[in-house]
Each structure stands twice: as structure tokens, then as C-alpha cells.
CSV table of C-alpha atoms in Angstrom, one decimal:
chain,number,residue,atom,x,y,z
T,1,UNK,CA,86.5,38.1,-5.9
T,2,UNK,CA,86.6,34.4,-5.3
T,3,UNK,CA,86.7,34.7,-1.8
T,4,UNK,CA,83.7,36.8,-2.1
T,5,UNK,CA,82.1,34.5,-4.5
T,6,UNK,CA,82.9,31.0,-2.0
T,7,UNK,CA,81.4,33.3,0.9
T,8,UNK,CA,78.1,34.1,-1.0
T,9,UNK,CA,78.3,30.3,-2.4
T,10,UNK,CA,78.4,29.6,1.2
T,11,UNK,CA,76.3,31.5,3.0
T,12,UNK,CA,73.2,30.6,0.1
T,13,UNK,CA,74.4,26.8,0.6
T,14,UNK,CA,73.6,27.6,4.7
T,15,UNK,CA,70.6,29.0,3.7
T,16,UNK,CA,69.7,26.4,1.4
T,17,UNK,CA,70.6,23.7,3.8
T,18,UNK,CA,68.1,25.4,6.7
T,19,UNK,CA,65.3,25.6,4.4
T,20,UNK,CA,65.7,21.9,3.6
T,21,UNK,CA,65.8,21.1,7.7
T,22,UNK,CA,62.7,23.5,7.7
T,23,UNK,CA,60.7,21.5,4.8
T,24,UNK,CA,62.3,17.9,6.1
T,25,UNK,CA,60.4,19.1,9.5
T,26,UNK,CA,57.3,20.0,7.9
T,27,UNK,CA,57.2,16.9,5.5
T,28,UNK,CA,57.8,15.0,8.8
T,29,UNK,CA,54.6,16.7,10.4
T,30,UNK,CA,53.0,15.8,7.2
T,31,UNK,CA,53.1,12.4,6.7
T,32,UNK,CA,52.7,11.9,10.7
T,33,UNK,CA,49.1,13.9,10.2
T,34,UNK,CA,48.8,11.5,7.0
T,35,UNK,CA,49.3,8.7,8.6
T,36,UNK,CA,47.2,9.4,11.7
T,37,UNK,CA,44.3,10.3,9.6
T,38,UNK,CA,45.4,7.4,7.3
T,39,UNK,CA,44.9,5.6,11.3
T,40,UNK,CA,41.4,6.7,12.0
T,41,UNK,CA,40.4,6.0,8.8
T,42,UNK,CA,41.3,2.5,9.1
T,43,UNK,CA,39.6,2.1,12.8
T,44,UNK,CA,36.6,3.8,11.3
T,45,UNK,CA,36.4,1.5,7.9
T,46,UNK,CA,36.7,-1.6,10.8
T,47,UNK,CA,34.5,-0.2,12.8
T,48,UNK,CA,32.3,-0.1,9.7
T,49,UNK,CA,32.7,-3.2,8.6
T,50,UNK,CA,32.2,-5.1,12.1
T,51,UNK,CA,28.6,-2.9,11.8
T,52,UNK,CA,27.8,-4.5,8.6
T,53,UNK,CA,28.5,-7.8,9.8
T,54,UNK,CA,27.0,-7.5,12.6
T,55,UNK,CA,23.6,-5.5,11.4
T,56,UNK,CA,20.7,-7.7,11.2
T,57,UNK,CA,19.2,-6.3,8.2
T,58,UNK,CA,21.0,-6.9,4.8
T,59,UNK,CA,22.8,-4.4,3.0
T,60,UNK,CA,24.1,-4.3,-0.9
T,61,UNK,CA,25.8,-2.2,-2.4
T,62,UNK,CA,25.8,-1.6,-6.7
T,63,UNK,CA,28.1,0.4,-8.7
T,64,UNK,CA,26.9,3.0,-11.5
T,65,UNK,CA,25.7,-0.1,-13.9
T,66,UNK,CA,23.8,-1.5,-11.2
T,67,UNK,CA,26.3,-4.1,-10.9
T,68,UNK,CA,26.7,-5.9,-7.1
T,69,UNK,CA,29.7,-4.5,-5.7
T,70,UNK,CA,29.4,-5.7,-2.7
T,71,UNK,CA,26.9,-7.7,0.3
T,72,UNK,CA,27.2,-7.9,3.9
T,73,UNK,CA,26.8,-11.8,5.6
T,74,UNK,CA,23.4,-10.7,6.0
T,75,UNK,CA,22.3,-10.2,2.3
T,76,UNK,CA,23.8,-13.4,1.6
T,77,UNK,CA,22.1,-15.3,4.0
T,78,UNK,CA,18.7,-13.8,3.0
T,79,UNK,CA,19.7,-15.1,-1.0
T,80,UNK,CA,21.7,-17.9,0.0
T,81,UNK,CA,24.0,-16.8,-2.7
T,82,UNK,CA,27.2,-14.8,-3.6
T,83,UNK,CA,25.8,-11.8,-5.7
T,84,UNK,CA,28.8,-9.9,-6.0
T,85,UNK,CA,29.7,-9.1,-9.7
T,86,UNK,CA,25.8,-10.2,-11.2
T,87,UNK,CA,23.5,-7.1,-12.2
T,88,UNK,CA,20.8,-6.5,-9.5
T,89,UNK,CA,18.6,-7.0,-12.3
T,90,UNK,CA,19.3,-10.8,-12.5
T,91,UNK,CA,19.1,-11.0,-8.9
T,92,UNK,CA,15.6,-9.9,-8.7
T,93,UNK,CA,14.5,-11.9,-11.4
T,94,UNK,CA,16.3,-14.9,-10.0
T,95,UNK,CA,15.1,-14.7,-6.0
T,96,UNK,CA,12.5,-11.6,-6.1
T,97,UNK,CA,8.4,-12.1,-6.5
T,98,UNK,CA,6.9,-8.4,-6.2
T,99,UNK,CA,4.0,-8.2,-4.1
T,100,UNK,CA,1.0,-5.8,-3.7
T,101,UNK,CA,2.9,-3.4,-1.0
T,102,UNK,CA,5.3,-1.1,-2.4
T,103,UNK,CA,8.7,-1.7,-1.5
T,104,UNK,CA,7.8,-5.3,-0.4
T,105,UNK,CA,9.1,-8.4,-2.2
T,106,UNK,CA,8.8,-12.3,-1.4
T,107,UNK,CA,11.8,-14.0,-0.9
T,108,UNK,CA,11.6,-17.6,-0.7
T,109,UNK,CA,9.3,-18.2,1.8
T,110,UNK,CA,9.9,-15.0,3.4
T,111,UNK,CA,9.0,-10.9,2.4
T,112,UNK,CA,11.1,-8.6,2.6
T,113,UNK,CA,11.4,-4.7,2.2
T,114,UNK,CA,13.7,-3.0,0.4
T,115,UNK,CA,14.5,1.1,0.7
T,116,UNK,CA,17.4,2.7,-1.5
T,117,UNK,CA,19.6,5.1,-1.4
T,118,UNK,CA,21.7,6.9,-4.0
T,119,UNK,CA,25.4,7.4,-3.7
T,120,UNK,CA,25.8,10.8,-5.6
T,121,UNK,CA,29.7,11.0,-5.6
T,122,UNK,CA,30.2,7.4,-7.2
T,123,UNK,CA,26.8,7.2,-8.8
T,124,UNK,CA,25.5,3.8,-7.1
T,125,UNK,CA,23.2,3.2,-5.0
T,126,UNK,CA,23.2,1.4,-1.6
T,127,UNK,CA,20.2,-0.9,-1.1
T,128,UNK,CA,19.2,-1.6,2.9
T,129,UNK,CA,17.3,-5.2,2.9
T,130,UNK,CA,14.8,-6.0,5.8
T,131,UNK,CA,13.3,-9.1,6.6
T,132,UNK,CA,9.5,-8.6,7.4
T,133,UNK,CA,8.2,-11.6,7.6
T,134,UNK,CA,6.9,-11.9,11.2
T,135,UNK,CA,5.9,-8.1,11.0
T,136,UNK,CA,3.8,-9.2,8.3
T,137,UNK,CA,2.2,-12.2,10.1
T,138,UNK,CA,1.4,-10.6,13.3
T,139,UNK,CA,-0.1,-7.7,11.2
T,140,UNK,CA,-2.4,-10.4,9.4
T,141,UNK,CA,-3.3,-11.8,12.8
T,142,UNK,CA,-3.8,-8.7,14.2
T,143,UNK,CA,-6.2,-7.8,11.2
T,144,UNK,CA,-7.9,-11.0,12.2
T,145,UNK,CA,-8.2,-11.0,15.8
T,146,UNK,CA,-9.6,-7.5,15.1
T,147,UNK,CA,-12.4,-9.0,12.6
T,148,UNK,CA,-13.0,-12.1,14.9
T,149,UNK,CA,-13.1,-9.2,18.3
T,150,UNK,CA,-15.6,-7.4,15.8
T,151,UNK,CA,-17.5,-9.8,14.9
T,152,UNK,CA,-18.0,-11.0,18.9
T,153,UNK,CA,-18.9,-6.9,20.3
T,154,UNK,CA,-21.6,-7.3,17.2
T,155,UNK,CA,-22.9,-10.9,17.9
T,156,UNK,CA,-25.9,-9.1,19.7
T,157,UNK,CA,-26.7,-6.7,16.8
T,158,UNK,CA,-26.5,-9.1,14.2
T,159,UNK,CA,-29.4,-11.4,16.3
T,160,UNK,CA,-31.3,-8.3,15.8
T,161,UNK,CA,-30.6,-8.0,11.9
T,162,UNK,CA,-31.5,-11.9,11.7
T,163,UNK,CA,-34.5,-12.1,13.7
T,164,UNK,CA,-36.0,-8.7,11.5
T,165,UNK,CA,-36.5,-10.4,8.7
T,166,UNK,CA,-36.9,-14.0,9.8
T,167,UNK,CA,-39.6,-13.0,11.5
T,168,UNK,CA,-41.2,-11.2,8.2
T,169,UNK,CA,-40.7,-14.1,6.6
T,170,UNK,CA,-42.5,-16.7,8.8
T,171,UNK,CA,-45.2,-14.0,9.2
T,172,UNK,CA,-46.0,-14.4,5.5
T,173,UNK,CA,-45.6,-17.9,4.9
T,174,UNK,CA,-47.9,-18.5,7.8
T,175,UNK,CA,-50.5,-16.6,6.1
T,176,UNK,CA,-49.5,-18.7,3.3
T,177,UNK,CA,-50.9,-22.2,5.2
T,178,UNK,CA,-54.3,-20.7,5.9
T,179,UNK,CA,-57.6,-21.6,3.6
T,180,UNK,CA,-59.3,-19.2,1.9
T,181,UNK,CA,-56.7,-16.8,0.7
T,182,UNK,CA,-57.2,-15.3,-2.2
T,183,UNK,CA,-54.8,-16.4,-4.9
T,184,UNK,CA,-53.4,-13.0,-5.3
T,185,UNK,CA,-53.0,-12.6,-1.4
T,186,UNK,CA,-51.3,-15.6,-1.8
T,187,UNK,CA,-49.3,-14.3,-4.5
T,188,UNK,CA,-48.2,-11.2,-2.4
T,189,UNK,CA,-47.4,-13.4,0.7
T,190,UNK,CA,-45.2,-15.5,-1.1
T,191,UNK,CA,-43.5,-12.4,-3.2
T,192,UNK,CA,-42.6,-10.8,0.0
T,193,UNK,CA,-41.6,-13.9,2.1
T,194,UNK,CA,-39.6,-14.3,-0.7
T,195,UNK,CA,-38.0,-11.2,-0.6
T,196,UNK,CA,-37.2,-11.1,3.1
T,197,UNK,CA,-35.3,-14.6,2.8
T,198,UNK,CA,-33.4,-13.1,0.1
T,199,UNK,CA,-32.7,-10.3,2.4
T,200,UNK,CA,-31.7,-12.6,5.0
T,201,UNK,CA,-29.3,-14.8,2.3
T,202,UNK,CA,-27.6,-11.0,1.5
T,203,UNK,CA,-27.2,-10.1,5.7
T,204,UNK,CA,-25.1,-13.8,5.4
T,205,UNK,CA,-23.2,-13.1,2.7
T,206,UNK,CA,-22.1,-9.7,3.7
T,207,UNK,CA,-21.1,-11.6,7.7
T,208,UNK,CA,-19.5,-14.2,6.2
T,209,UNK,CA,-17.0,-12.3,3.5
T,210,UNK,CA,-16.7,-9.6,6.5
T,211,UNK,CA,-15.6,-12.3,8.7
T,212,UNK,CA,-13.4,-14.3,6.5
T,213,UNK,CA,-12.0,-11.2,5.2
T,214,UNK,CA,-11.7,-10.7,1.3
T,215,UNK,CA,-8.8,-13.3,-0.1
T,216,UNK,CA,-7.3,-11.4,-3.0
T,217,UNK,CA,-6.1,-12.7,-6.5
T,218,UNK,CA,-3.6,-12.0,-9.1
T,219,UNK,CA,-5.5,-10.6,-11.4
T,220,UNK,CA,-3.7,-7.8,-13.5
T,221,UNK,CA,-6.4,-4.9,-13.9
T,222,UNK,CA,-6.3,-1.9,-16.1
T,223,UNK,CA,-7.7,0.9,-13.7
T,224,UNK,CA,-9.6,2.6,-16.9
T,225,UNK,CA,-11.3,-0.5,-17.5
T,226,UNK,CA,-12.5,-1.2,-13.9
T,227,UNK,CA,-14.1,2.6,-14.0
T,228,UNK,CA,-15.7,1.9,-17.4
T,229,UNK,CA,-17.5,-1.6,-15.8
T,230,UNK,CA,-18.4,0.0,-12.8
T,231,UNK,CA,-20.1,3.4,-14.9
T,232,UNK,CA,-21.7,1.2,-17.1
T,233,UNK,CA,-23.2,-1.2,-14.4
T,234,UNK,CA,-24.6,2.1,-12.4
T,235,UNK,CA,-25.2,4.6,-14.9
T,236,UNK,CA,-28.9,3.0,-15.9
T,237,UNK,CA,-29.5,3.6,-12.5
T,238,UNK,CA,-28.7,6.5,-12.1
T,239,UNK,CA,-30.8,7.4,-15.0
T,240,UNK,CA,-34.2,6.1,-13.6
T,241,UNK,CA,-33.1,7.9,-10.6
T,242,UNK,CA,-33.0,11.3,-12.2
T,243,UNK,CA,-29.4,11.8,-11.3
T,244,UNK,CA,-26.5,13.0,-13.4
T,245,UNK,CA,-23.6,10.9,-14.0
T,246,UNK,CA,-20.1,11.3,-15.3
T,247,UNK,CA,-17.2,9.1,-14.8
T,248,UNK,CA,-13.6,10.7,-15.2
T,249,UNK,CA,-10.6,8.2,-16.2
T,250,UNK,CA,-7.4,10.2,-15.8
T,251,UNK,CA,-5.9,6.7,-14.3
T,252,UNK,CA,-2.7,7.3,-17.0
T,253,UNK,CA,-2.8,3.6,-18.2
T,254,UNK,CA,-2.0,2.6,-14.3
T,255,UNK,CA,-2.7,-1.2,-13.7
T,256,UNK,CA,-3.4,-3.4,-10.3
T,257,UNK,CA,-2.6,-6.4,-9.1
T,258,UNK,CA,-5.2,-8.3,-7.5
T,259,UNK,CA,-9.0,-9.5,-7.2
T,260,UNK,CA,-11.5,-7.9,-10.4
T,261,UNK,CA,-14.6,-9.1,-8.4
T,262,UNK,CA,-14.1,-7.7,-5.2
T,263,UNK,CA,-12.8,-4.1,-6.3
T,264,UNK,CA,-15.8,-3.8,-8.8
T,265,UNK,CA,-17.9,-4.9,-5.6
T,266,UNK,CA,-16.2,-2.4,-3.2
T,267,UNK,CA,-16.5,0.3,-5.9
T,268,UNK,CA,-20.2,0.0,-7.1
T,269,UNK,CA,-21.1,0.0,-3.1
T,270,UNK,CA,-19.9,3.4,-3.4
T,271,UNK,CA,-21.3,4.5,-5.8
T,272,UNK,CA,-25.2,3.0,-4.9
T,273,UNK,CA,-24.4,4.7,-1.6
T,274,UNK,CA,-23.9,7.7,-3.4
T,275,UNK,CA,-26.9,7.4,-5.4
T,276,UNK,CA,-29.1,6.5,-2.2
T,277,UNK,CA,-28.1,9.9,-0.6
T,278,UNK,CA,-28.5,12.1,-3.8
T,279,UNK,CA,-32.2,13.4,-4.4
T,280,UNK,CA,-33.5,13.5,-7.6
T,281,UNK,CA,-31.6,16.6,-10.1
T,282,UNK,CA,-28.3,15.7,-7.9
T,283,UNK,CA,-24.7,14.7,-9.3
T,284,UNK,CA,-22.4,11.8,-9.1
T,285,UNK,CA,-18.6,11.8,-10.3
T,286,UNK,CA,-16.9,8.5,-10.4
T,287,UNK,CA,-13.0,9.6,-11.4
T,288,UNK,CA,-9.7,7.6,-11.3
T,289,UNK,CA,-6.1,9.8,-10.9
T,290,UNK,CA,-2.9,8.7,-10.7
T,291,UNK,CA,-0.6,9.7,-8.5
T,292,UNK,CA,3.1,8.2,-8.8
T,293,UNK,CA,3.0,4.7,-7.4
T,294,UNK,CA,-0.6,4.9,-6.0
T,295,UNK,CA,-3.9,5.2,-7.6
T,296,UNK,CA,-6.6,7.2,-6.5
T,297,UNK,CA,-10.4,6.2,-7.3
T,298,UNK,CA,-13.2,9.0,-5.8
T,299,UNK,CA,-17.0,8.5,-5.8
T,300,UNK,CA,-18.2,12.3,-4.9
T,301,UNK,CA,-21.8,12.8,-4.3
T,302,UNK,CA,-24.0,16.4,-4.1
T,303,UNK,CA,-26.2,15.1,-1.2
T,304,UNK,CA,-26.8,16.3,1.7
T,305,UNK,CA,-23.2,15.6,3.0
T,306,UNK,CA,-22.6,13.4,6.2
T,307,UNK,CA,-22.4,14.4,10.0
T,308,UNK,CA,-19.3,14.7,12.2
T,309,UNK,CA,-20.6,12.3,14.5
T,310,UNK,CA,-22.0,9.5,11.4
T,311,UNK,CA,-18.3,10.4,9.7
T,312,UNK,CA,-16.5,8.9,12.7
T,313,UNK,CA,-18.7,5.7,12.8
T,314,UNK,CA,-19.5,5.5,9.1
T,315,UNK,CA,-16.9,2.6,8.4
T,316,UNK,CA,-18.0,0.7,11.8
T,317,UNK,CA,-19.4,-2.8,11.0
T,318,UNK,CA,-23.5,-2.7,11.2
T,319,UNK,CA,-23.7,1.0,11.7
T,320,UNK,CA,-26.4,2.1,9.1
T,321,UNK,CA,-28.4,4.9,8.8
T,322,UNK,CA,-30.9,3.0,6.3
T,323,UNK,CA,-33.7,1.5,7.6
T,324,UNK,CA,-33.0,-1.5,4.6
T,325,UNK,CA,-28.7,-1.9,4.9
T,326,UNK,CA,-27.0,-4.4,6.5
T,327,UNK,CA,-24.2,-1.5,7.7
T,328,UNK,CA,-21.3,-3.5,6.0
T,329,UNK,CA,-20.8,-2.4,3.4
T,330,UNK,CA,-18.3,-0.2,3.8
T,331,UNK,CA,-16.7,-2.3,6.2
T,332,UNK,CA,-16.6,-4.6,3.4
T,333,UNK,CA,-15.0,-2.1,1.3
T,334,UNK,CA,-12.5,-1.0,3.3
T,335,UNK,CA,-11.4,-4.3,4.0
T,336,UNK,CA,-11.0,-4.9,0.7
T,337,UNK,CA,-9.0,-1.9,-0.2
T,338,UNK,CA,-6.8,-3.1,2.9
T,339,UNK,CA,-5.9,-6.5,1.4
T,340,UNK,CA,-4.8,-4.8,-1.6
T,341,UNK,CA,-2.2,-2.6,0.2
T,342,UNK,CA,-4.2,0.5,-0.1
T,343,UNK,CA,-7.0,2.2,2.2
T,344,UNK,CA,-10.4,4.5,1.9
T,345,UNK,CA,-10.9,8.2,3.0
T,346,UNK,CA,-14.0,10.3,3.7
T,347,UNK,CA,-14.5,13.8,2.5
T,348,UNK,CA,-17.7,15.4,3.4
T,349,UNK,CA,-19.0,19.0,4.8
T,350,UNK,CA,-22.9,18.7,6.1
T,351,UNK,CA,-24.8,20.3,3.2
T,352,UNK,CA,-21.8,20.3,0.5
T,353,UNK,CA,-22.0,16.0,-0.4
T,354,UNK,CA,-19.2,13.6,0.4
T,355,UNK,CA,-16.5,12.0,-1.5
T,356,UNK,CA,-15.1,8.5,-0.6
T,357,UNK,CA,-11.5,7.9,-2.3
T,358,UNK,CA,-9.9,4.4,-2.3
T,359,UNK,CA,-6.4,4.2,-2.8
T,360,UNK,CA,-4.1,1.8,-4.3
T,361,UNK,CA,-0.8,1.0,-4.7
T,362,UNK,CA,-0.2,0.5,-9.0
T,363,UNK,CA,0.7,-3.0,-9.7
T,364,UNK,CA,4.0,-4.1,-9.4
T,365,UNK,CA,4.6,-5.0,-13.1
T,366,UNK,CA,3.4,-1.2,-14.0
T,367,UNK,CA,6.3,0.3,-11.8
T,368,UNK,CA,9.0,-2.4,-13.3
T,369,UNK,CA,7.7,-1.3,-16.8
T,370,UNK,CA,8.2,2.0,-16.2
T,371,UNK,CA,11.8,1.7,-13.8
T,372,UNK,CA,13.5,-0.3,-17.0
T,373,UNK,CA,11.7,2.3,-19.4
């Protein structure tokens, strides 16, 4: 019995000893496919790191409390800082100015833009920095060159605008300078030379600030508030007109960042164009909407509507199709919803009115409000 015993004890230590060969093997396989994963994983995290180094654009990385975990040379030549460990919050404050364009910020003497993206596994968020600067001064040169190339191509029509009136205007004051007018003649002469000087001051004007472009402010503007001046300037107006009026503020509270004057210009341009192509009975709807970051103000007329062929000229400097306008301005008022980051569309069928939207981006301090909300 012991024999048989020592033979089983032997036979299972045999067995047992083969199975540990088997798994020493397999453990062997195992940590060599460890540590050649462990291998490309360290060739890849230095091949990630040289990119970081090397990428042009700056990159920073923040934990779950928005924390800086980390900043590639880049990011820290931009903020000529070390940020790692301070709260991105602090940062911005300390080296951010927000600016009109969403997702653009002044840095220094430089703008930058900033896009972010969310690490869902350890709930951070990488941040990708560019340095726009130059983008942003050719674009305003390029938006200058355009206005000065404009303004040359038009040099012929705008002779024709000047000399109109001018021409009116010495007319009647050379009726003035002869004897035996009547003084109510006289009156009239002087009434309408009058009026087509003034006429010639407002053709100026509108060159000038079309030329020069419109320099905006920093003027924080409720949107509601901007609708309500604009209705209350027109709506008389529109009254002696015979036209019906409503103005719609679903603007949410949404404030921008910029100049009062020349958005209440741009807008009540709009809406006297609107009136001007409405007959008598007809309906015009000034609304505000908001829309996430950007702001959306219609002027929607039920006029006659506007042509294919006028629709693809209608925002052309000194294209008209009054016998009266100086054709800029909605040239005007595009450029001015340009230099505040945002843009005008045209909606019109001939025979079903038009509707001209600007858009804006909401101020900057409206977004941070509702981001730390």
C-alpha cells in the first residue's frame, strides 16, 4: 500500500511538476507580450510627446476640476507662464480678454482661438490653442483692400450721384440771384436748394462711413432693448404710412458687445427699407430670437418680394432701385454686422415679401455668465 501510495504521490508530483513547466512557459509568453506592448506603448507616448513639442499650436490639458494638468512648450510660450497646477479659470482671468468672435480671445498683443475637447474616460478636457493673429490682420486688410477696390470700380458712379444733386442745387440758387422773384418763389428755391445740399451732405456721409468702415465700441447692449428703440423710433412711421407694425422680442435676455449707434442705424435701415417696399394695408415684423451663442434679429416685410436678379446685387455698394437712395445702405449694414463678428441674410420669394436677418454672436460676458452658471 505504500508503494502504491509513493507511486500515485509520484506520478501526481510529475504531473504537477509538467503543469508548472506548462504555466512557467505561458507566464513567460506573458510577460514577453507585456512587455512588448508595455514597448510600443512607450515609443508611441515619445512619439507623442516629441508631437507636442513640436506642434506649433498650444495644447493644455485640465483634469475633472478644471485644474491645469499639463502644457506643451507651446502653451507656455503663448502665456509666458507655468500654468500647471492653477485652475483654468485663473488663467483666463489673468492673460484672457474675450473678444466679439466666438472662440476668439486676445492674448497680450496677440488673439488667439481656442476649440475644446472632452476627455470622457477621465472627465477633463483637452484645450487645442491657436495663435491667429496674422490670420486676423490679413483678414482686416483684406476687408479693406476690398472697401478701398470698391470704392475705386464705383468712383464713376458716385460722380454721377454728386453731380445729380449739385447740379439741383446750383439750379435753384441761381434762380435765387435773379430780380424780380417773387418772395415765395424765392422761398421755394431756397427750400429745395436746401434740400438737395442736404441730400448731397447724406450721399458723403454714407461714402465716407462705407469707406472708413464702421469702428466698433464696447458697448454692452441688451438685444430687447435695441428692438424696443428701434420699434419705437419707426413705428410712428409706420402709422402715417398705413402699415401694421409688430415687433417680437424673444432675444432670452441675450446681450452684445459692441457699438449702440451703428446697430440701431443698421437696423432702422431695415426696417425704412421695409416700409418703402410695403403699400399701404401691408405688414412689418421686427423680431429678435436667440439661438445658443448667436442672436438672430429679422425685419420681414409683405411687399412685393425682391427679384432673383436684384437679390444677388441687393448688398452691392450704389446699387438702388429708388430713384432717391444713395444704394448703401445695406452695404453699410452689412458691414456693420461684419465688424461685429456676425453677418446679414436675404429671404425673399417675388410676390410673398422679404425678410433680412442679421446675426450676431451674444456678448462674451453673456456666455461666461451662463458657462460658470
Amino acid at each position: 500500500m505504500f508503494n502504491q501510495v509513493s507511486a500515485e504521490l509520484t506520478q501526481a508530483y510529475q504531473a504537477l511538476q509538467a503543469r508548472v513547466t506548462s504555466l512557467t512557459e505561458e507566464l513567460a509568453i506573458a510577460n514577453g507580450e507585456l512587455r512588448r506592448q508595455y514597448q510600443e506603448k512607450e515609443a508611441l507616448s515619445e512619439r507623442l510627446s516629441s508631437l507636442l513639442d513640436a506642434l506649433p499650436a498650444g495644447v493644455v490639458l485640465l483634469d475633472s476640476g478644471a485644474i491645469v494638468a499639463a502644457v506643451n512648450p507651446a502653451a507656455m510660450a503663448m502665456f509666458g507662464t507655468d500654468m500647471v497646477g492653477r485652475h483654468w479659470g485663473d488663467v483666463v482671468r489673468a492673460f484672457l480678454e474675450p473678444t466679439l468672435t466666438v472662440g476668439e480671445w486676445l492674448l497680450g498683443q496677440g488673439r488667439v482661438s481656442i476649440a475644446e475637447s472632452v476627455l470622457a474616460s477621465a472627465g477633463g478636457k483637452i484645450l487645442l490653442i491657436h495663435d491667429v493673429t496674422a490670420a486676423h490682420r490679413m483678414k482686416t486688410e483684406l476687408e479693406r483692400n476690398q472697401r478701398l477696390a470698391a470704392m475705386g470700380e464705383m468712383a464713376a458712379s458716385l460722380a454721377h450721384q454728386l453731380r445729380t444733386p449739385l447740379a439741383a442745387a446750383l439750379l435753384y440758387t441761381a434762380n435765387l440771384g435773379q430780380s424780380g422773384v417773387p418772395d415765395e418763389a424765392r422761398a421755394k428755391f431756397s427750400e429745395k436748394a436746401s434740400g438737395q445740399l442736404r441730400r448731397l451732405e447724406r450721399l458723403i456721409q454714407d461714402v465716407l462711413l462705407f469707406a472708413r468702415g464702421e469702428s466698433i465700441g464696447r458697448d454692452v447692449i441688451p438685444a430687447g432693448d435695441l428692438l424696443l428703440e428701434a420699434a419705437q423710433t419707426v413705428e410712428p412711421l409706420m402709422r402715417e404710412h398705413g402699415l401694421e407694425f409688430a415687433a417680437v422680442d424673444g432675444c432670452e435676455g441675450a446681450k452684445i458687445i459692441g457699438s449702440r449707434k451703428a446697430l440701431f442705424g443698421a437696423l432702422v435701415n431695415l426696417l425704412e427699407n421695409a416700409m418703402q417696399a410695403t403699400p399701404a394695408g401691408g405688414k412689418i415684423c421686427l423680431s429678435g430670437k436667440r439661438r445658443g451663442d448667436l442672436l438672430a434679429i429679422g425685419v420681414r416685410d409683405s411687399g412685393p418680394g425682391i427679384s432673383r436678379e436684384t437679390q444677388s446685387r441687393i448688398f452691392e455698394p450704389f446699387f438702388t432701385t429708388k430713384g432717391q437712395g444713395t444704394g448703401l445702405g445695406l452695404a453699410i449694414a452689412l458691414g456693420v454686422a461684419r465688424a461685429h463678428g456676425g453677418g446679414i441674410e436675404l429671404f425673399s420669394e417675388p410676390g410673398a415679401g422679404a425678410e433680412f436677418v442679421i446675426t450676431l454672436p451674444v456678448g462674451p460676458v453673456d456666455r461666461e455668465m451662463e458657462s460658470n452658471g
